[in-house]
Amino acid sequence: MKRAFVIGHPIAHSRSPLIHTHWLQRYAIAGSYEAIDVAPADLGSFLERVRAGEFAGGNVTIPHKEAVFALADSRDELAEEIGAVNTLVNRDGGVFAFNTDYLGFLGNLDQHAPGWDAGLEQAIVLGAGGAARAILVALRARNIPLVHLLNRTIDKAQALAIDLGGRIEAGRLADFGDLATGAGLVVNCTAVGMHGTAFDGLDLGRLPATAVVTDIVYVPLETPLLAAARARGLRAVDGLGMLLHQAVPGFEAWFGTRPEVTAELRALVEATL
Ligand code: NAP
């Protein structure tokens, strides 16, 4: 029986076991997927267990995505560009790592805001952590000419902009109001919004009427940012679709079947939020 996991610290909040267990049942696959709390100091020994064949592979979540990138034995090209990983596969006794947040993000926007990238000149990305890296690379893949990368800690935004290269301009969250008039897309990649937290003074009033606002936080599904966008009549896309779509390649790699993101799966996960 093949085993897979999601590691994080903490990990109890993760919906990934629900998603993968649903697919295991749906496709009648004899396998398991479990949430395992791994402290940062124990990452090295956990990866040894993967190398030893205890698991077919698994997912990596906060705060380990960048640390595991460095600890893995090999990575795909996209993960190298992003500098963070969320999916691991035991390949010939080594840990092969890749990043499916990128695909999840694009799959979700394409599904729920079709045409979002057509003629898009400028985007604003909030946050400069592991998820932001994946999203910046995804926006580059869609040829968005200019991205404003705003973060509470501006040094991190500057470092990330330099690291990734291209037209990424770093700034502070307080710059949002001045940049909003030119932005056709806003992506929240910070932890703000989780459990009812909200940005302080982020005014959506100056965004163009055609702008799309998306949040990758999905607990709650309707974050204060998305509620404010909808109240302004903007297209708002929640982060649950990203979570569902990012899970597809991992499941396929560990269990050999490409699973489908269905309305039934979405409803199942939504009921737990
Ligand atoms: P991370 O690497 O820890 O980065 C966290 C980011 O949030 C940093 O930019 C940090 O700013 C910012 N932040 C945290 N608290 C803040 C506050 N009170 N005010 C302003 N900024 C704050 O985390 P990550 O992996 O990038 O994940 C970020 C969020 O995305 C998490 O909520 C995660 O659950 C969600 N996520 C969702 C999906 C999905 O599939 N939908 C996938 C990946 C991640 P500083 O640099 O100033 O600390």
GROMACS .gro file of C-alpha atoms and ligand atoms in nm:
model
  321
    1MET     CA    1   0.000   0.000   0.000
    2LYS     CA    2   0.144   0.336  -0.100
    3ARG     CA    3   0.160   0.606   0.165
    4ALA     CA    4   0.169   0.983   0.118
    5PHE     CA    5   0.176   1.276   0.361
    6VAL     CA    6   0.152   1.647   0.414
    7ILE     CA    7   0.413   1.795   0.648
    8GLY     CA    8   0.389   2.134   0.816
    9HIS     CA    9   0.423   2.293   1.158
   10PRO     CA   10   0.148   2.317   1.272
   11ILE     CA   11  -0.047   2.087   1.040
   12ALA     CA   12  -0.383   2.015   1.202
   13HIS     CA   13  -0.557   2.279   0.986
   14SER     CA   14  -0.463   2.112   0.656
   15ARG     CA   15  -0.743   2.010   0.419
   16SER     CA   16  -0.507   1.805   0.203
   17PRO     CA   17  -0.587   1.474   0.378
   18LEU     CA   18  -0.955   1.527   0.299
   19ILE     CA   19  -0.882   1.591  -0.070
   20HIS     CA   20  -0.648   1.297  -0.120
   21THR     CA   21  -0.852   1.054   0.088
   22HIS     CA   22  -1.157   1.147  -0.120
   23TRP     CA   23  -0.966   1.064  -0.438
   24LEU     CA   24  -0.826   0.740  -0.294
   25GLN     CA   25  -1.182   0.628  -0.223
   26ARG     CA   26  -1.325   0.756  -0.551
   27TYR     CA   27  -1.066   0.572  -0.759
   28ALA     CA   28  -1.062   0.267  -0.526
   29ILE     CA   29  -0.688   0.291  -0.468
   30ALA     CA   30  -0.536   0.112  -0.170
   31GLY     CA   31  -0.326   0.394  -0.031
   32SER     CA   32  -0.310   0.643   0.252
   33TYR     CA   33  -0.245   1.016   0.299
   34GLU     CA   34  -0.172   1.152   0.644
   35ALA     CA   35  -0.095   1.488   0.805
   36ILE     CA   36   0.233   1.481   0.997
   37ASP     CA   37   0.359   1.762   1.217
   38VAL     CA   38   0.732   1.802   1.154
   39ALA     CA   39   0.927   2.070   1.341
   40PRO     CA   40   1.192   2.255   1.137
   41ALA     CA   41   1.475   2.079   1.323
   42ASP     CA   42   1.334   1.739   1.223
   43LEU     CA   43   1.301   1.800   0.849
   44GLY     CA   44   1.630   1.630   0.762
   45SER     CA   45   1.540   1.308   0.944
   46PHE     CA   46   1.191   1.310   0.795
   47LEU     CA   47   1.333   1.328   0.442
   48GLU     CA   48   1.549   1.027   0.530
   49ARG     CA   49   1.227   0.833   0.593
   50VAL     CA   50   1.108   0.932   0.244
   51ARG     CA   51   1.437   0.823   0.089
   52ALA     CA   52   1.414   0.493   0.274
   53GLY     CA   53   1.085   0.421   0.096
   54GLU     CA   54   0.841   0.462   0.384
   55PHE     CA   55   0.638   0.699   0.165
   56ALA     CA   56   0.575   0.736  -0.208
   57GLY     CA   57   0.589   1.112  -0.149
   58GLY     CA   58   0.385   1.395  -0.010
   59ASN     CA   59   0.311   1.763   0.024
   60VAL     CA   60   0.499   2.035   0.208
   61THR     CA   61   0.331   2.336   0.362
   62ILE     CA   62   0.408   2.632   0.590
   63PRO     CA   63   0.677   2.690   0.711
   64HIS     CA   64   0.880   2.429   0.521
   65LYS     CA   65   0.848   2.507   0.150
   66GLU     CA   66   1.179   2.688   0.116
   67ALA     CA   67   1.376   2.467   0.359
   68VAL     CA   68   1.267   2.149   0.179
   69PHE     CA   69   1.361   2.307  -0.154
   70ALA     CA   70   1.718   2.317  -0.024
   71LEU     CA   71   1.711   1.970   0.134
   72ALA     CA   72   1.566   1.779  -0.164
   73ASP     CA   73   1.798   1.574  -0.386
   74SER     CA   74   1.660   1.712  -0.713
   75ARG     CA   75   1.395   1.958  -0.832
   76ASP     CA   76   1.217   2.034  -1.155
   77GLU     CA   77   1.301   2.346  -1.356
   78LEU     CA   78   1.001   2.544  -1.236
   79ALA     CA   79   1.077   2.473  -0.871
   80GLU     CA   80   1.435   2.591  -0.932
   81GLU     CA   81   1.296   2.918  -1.061
   82ILE     CA   82   1.049   2.956  -0.774
   83GLY     CA   83   1.287   2.855  -0.496
   84ALA     CA   84   1.014   2.678  -0.297
   85VAL     CA   85   0.846   2.338  -0.326
   86ASN     CA   86   0.516   2.190  -0.215
   87THR     CA   87   0.527   1.837  -0.357
   88LEU     CA   88   0.779   1.555  -0.306
   89VAL     CA   89   0.819   1.221  -0.477
   90ASN     CA   90   1.045   0.933  -0.381
   91ARG     CA   91   1.231   0.868  -0.705
   92ASP     CA   92   1.487   0.587  -0.698
   93GLY     CA   93   1.567   0.646  -0.333
   94GLY     CA   94   1.605   1.023  -0.368
   95VAL     CA   95   1.364   1.305  -0.289
   96PHE     CA   96   1.249   1.475  -0.609
   97ALA     CA   97   1.068   1.807  -0.540
   98PHE     CA   98   0.841   2.025  -0.748
   99ASN     CA   99   0.598   2.312  -0.711
  100THR     CA  100   0.234   2.275  -0.804
  101ASP     CA  101   0.109   2.599  -0.638
  102TYR     CA  102   0.193   2.760  -0.971
  103LEU     CA  103  -0.044   2.532  -1.163
  104GLY     CA  104  -0.308   2.558  -0.893
  105PHE     CA  105  -0.306   2.936  -0.904
  106LEU     CA  106  -0.337   2.956  -1.283
  107GLY     CA  107  -0.593   2.675  -1.300
  108ASN     CA  108  -0.813   2.851  -1.045
  109LEU     CA  109  -0.805   3.193  -1.218
  110ASP     CA  110  -0.859   3.040  -1.562
  111GLN     CA  111  -1.161   2.852  -1.430
  112HIS     CA  112  -1.323   3.130  -1.228
  113ALA     CA  113  -1.214   3.450  -1.407
  114PRO     CA  114  -1.169   3.343  -1.770
  115GLY     CA  115  -0.976   3.599  -1.976
  116TRP     CA  116  -0.821   3.755  -1.664
  117ASP     CA  117  -0.480   3.789  -1.832
  118ALA     CA  118  -0.595   3.923  -2.171
  119GLY     CA  119  -0.438   4.268  -2.211
  120LEU     CA  120  -0.338   4.279  -1.845
  121GLU     CA  121  -0.063   4.540  -1.807
  122GLN     CA  122  -0.005   4.558  -1.432
  123ALA     CA  123  -0.072   4.336  -1.133
  124ILE     CA  124  -0.025   4.388  -0.761
  125VAL     CA  125   0.100   4.095  -0.553
  126LEU     CA  126   0.071   4.131  -0.175
  127GLY     CA  127   0.323   3.925   0.021
  128ALA     CA  128   0.675   3.800  -0.045
  129GLY     CA  129   0.683   3.450   0.105
  130GLY     CA  130   0.693   3.108  -0.058
  131ALA     CA  131   0.351   3.134  -0.218
  132ALA     CA  132   0.430   3.476  -0.365
  133ARG     CA  133   0.736   3.333  -0.538
  134ALA     CA  134   0.523   3.072  -0.716
  135ILE     CA  135   0.267   3.330  -0.819
  136LEU     CA  136   0.527   3.574  -0.952
  137VAL     CA  137   0.667   3.298  -1.172
  138ALA     CA  138   0.312   3.210  -1.286
  139LEU     CA  139   0.242   3.575  -1.377
  140ARG     CA  140   0.567   3.585  -1.571
  141ALA     CA  141   0.463   3.272  -1.760
  142ARG     CA  142   0.150   3.461  -1.869
  143ASN     CA  143   0.363   3.758  -1.984
  144ILE     CA  144   0.224   4.017  -1.742
  145PRO     CA  145   0.451   4.315  -1.818
  146LEU     CA  146   0.475   4.474  -1.471
  147VAL     CA  147   0.414   4.338  -1.122
  148HIS     CA  148   0.417   4.551  -0.807
  149LEU     CA  149   0.530   4.335  -0.519
  150LEU     CA  150   0.414   4.487  -0.191
  151ASN     CA  151   0.511   4.345   0.146
  152ARG     CA  152   0.497   4.440   0.513
  153THR     CA  153   0.874   4.383   0.530
  154ILE     CA  154   0.996   4.571   0.224
  155ASP     CA  155   1.343   4.415   0.239
  156LYS     CA  156   1.192   4.075   0.162
  157ALA     CA  157   1.002   4.215  -0.136
  158GLN     CA  158   1.318   4.380  -0.268
  159ALA     CA  159   1.522   4.064  -0.227
  160LEU     CA  160   1.259   3.856  -0.405
  161ALA     CA  161   1.227   4.105  -0.691
  162ILE     CA  162   1.604   4.100  -0.744
  163ASP     CA  163   1.619   3.724  -0.712
  164LEU     CA  164   1.350   3.658  -0.974
  165GLY     CA  165   1.449   3.944  -1.207
  166GLY     CA  166   1.226   4.091  -1.477
  167ARG     CA  167   0.984   4.376  -1.417
  168ILE     CA  168   0.895   4.328  -1.054
  169GLU     CA  169   0.889   4.649  -0.851
  170ALA     CA  170   0.905   4.615  -0.474
  171GLY     CA  171   0.709   4.839  -0.239
  172ARG     CA  172   0.521   4.865   0.088
  173LEU     CA  173   0.160   4.770   0.153
  174ALA     CA  174   0.098   5.142   0.206
  175ASP     CA  175   0.180   5.203  -0.164
  176PHE     CA  176  -0.132   5.011  -0.268
  177GLY     CA  177  -0.361   5.315  -0.303
  178ASP     CA  178  -0.123   5.493  -0.543
  179LEU     CA  179  -0.068   5.185  -0.759
  180ALA     CA  180  -0.429   5.064  -0.765
  181THR     CA  181  -0.546   5.279  -1.057
  182GLY     CA  182  -0.322   5.090  -1.300
  183ALA     CA  183  -0.373   4.739  -1.165
  184GLY     CA  184  -0.598   4.488  -1.339
  185LEU     CA  185  -0.522   4.208  -1.094
  186VAL     CA  186  -0.462   4.196  -0.719
  187VAL     CA  187  -0.337   3.875  -0.559
  188ASN     CA  188  -0.316   3.836  -0.183
  189CYS     CA  189  -0.031   3.600  -0.096
  190THR     CA  190   0.008   3.709   0.265
  191ALA     CA  191  -0.139   3.527   0.562
  192VAL     CA  192  -0.371   3.824   0.618
  193GLY     CA  193  -0.734   3.718   0.588
  194MET     CA  194  -0.682   3.392   0.774
  195HIS     CA  195  -0.925   3.349   1.061
  196GLY     CA  196  -1.091   3.685   1.009
  197THR     CA  197  -0.782   3.906   1.007
  198ALA     CA  198  -0.793   4.199   0.764
  199PHE     CA  199  -0.557   4.446   0.602
  200ASP     CA  200  -0.539   4.780   0.771
  201GLY     CA  201  -0.644   5.054   0.528
  202LEU     CA  202  -0.609   4.867   0.196
  203ASP     CA  203  -0.847   5.072  -0.017
  204LEU     CA  204  -0.982   4.896  -0.328
  205GLY     CA  205  -1.170   5.210  -0.432
  206ARG     CA  206  -0.914   5.312  -0.694
  207LEU     CA  207  -0.890   4.981  -0.879
  208PRO     CA  208  -1.035   4.983  -1.232
  209ALA     CA  209  -1.389   4.844  -1.257
  210THR     CA  210  -1.252   4.554  -1.466
  211ALA     CA  211  -0.999   4.444  -1.204
  212VAL     CA  212  -0.991   4.090  -1.066
  213VAL     CA  213  -0.910   4.037  -0.698
  214THR     CA  214  -0.798   3.694  -0.582
  215ASP     CA  215  -0.696   3.566  -0.243
  216ILE     CA  216  -0.496   3.252  -0.192
  217VAL     CA  217  -0.610   3.235   0.170
  218TYR     CA  218  -0.917   3.011   0.181
  219VAL     CA  219  -1.004   3.004   0.552
  220PRO     CA  220  -1.243   3.172   0.552
  221LEU     CA  221  -1.347   3.127   0.192
  222GLU     CA  222  -1.474   3.482   0.175
  223THR     CA  223  -1.189   3.687   0.322
  224PRO     CA  224  -1.248   4.053   0.408
  225LEU     CA  225  -1.046   4.141   0.096
  226LEU     CA  226  -1.274   3.938  -0.132
  227ALA     CA  227  -1.584   4.073   0.041
  228ALA     CA  228  -1.460   4.428  -0.020
  229ALA     CA  229  -1.391   4.348  -0.386
  230ARG     CA  230  -1.738   4.201  -0.437
  231ALA     CA  231  -1.895   4.498  -0.259
  232ARG     CA  232  -1.724   4.718  -0.520
  233GLY     CA  233  -1.859   4.502  -0.802
  234LEU     CA  234  -1.518   4.357  -0.895
  235ARG     CA  235  -1.458   3.996  -0.997
  236ALA     CA  236  -1.337   3.810  -0.688
  237VAL     CA  237  -1.185   3.461  -0.691
  238ASP     CA  238  -1.135   3.265  -0.369
  239GLY     CA  239  -0.832   3.049  -0.289
  240LEU     CA  240  -1.001   2.711  -0.255
  241GLY     CA  241  -0.972   2.630  -0.624
  242MET     CA  242  -0.596   2.681  -0.602
  243LEU     CA  243  -0.575   2.429  -0.319
  244LEU     CA  244  -0.778   2.173  -0.515
  245HIS     CA  245  -0.591   2.217  -0.843
  246GLN     CA  246  -0.244   2.210  -0.682
  247ALA     CA  247  -0.322   1.867  -0.539
  248VAL     CA  248  -0.371   1.697  -0.878
  249PRO     CA  249  -0.009   1.641  -0.993
  250GLY     CA  250   0.103   1.502  -0.655
  251PHE     CA  251  -0.177   1.246  -0.639
  252GLU     CA  252  -0.100   1.137  -0.993
  253ALA     CA  253   0.271   1.099  -0.914
  254TRP     CA  254   0.218   0.891  -0.597
  255PHE     CA  255  -0.083   0.681  -0.690
  256GLY     CA  256  -0.071   0.665  -1.072
  257THR     CA  257  -0.414   0.809  -1.150
  258ARG     CA  258  -0.481   1.167  -1.258
  259PRO     CA  259  -0.771   1.279  -1.035
  260GLU     CA  260  -1.047   1.521  -1.125
  261VAL     CA  261  -1.138   1.842  -0.940
  262THR     CA  262  -1.515   1.805  -0.920
  263ALA     CA  263  -1.794   2.014  -0.769
  264GLU     CA  264  -1.844   1.728  -0.523
  265LEU     CA  265  -1.484   1.759  -0.399
  266ARG     CA  266  -1.513   2.136  -0.369
  267ALA     CA  267  -1.835   2.104  -0.167
  268LEU     CA  268  -1.672   1.844   0.059
  269VAL     CA  269  -1.382   2.074   0.143
  270GLU     CA  270  -1.599   2.385   0.160
  271ALA     CA  271  -1.812   2.220   0.427
  272THR     CA  272  -1.508   2.210   0.659
  273LEU     CA  273  -1.416   2.578   0.629
  274NAP     P1  274   0.506   3.263   0.418
  274NAP     O1  275   0.620   3.222   0.333
  274NAP     O2  276   0.513   3.244   0.566
  274NAP     O3  277   0.479   3.420   0.389
  274NAP     C1  278   0.384   3.490   0.462
  274NAP     C2  279   0.361   3.628   0.400
  274NAP     O4  280   0.253   3.690   0.474
  274NAP     C3  281   0.481   3.722   0.411
  274NAP     O5  282   0.485   3.806   0.299
  274NAP     C4  283   0.446   3.803   0.538
  274NAP     O6  284   0.504   3.933   0.542
  274NAP     C5  285   0.297   3.816   0.521
  274NAP     N1  286   0.228   3.846   0.646
  274NAP     C6  287   0.207   3.760   0.750
  274NAP     N2  288   0.138   3.823   0.848
  274NAP     C7  289   0.115   3.949   0.803
  274NAP     C8  290   0.049   4.063   0.859
  274NAP     N3  291  -0.009   4.058   0.980
  274NAP     N4  292   0.042   4.178   0.786
  274NAP     C9  293   0.099   4.183   0.665
  274NAP     N5  294   0.164   4.080   0.605
  274NAP    C10  295   0.172   3.964   0.675
  274NAP     O7  296   0.370   3.192   0.373
  274NAP     P2  297   0.329   3.139   0.226
  274NAP     O8  298   0.367   2.999   0.211
  274NAP     O9  299   0.376   3.237   0.126
  274NAP    O10  300   0.168   3.140   0.240
  274NAP    C11  301   0.096   3.262   0.253
  274NAP    C12  302  -0.055   3.233   0.262
  274NAP    O11  303  -0.100   3.169   0.144
  274NAP    C13  304  -0.094   3.141   0.375
  274NAP    O12  305  -0.210   3.192   0.436
  274NAP    C14  306  -0.125   3.009   0.308
  274NAP    O13  307  -0.224   2.935   0.378
  274NAP    C15  308  -0.178   3.056   0.175
  274NAP     N6  309  -0.158   2.955   0.068
  274NAP    C16  310  -0.265   2.909   0.002
  274NAP    C17  311  -0.248   2.819  -0.101
  274NAP    C18  312  -0.368   2.766  -0.174
  274NAP    O14  313  -0.356   2.659  -0.234
  274NAP     N7  314  -0.479   2.836  -0.177
  274NAP    C19  315  -0.120   2.775  -0.136
  274NAP    C20  316  -0.011   2.825  -0.067
  274NAP    C21  317  -0.031   2.915   0.037
  274NAP     P3  318   0.650   3.958   0.609
  274NAP    O15  319   0.750   3.923   0.505
  274NAP    O16  320   0.647   4.100   0.643
  274NAP    O17  321   0.656   3.867   0.730
   0.00000   0.00000   0.00000
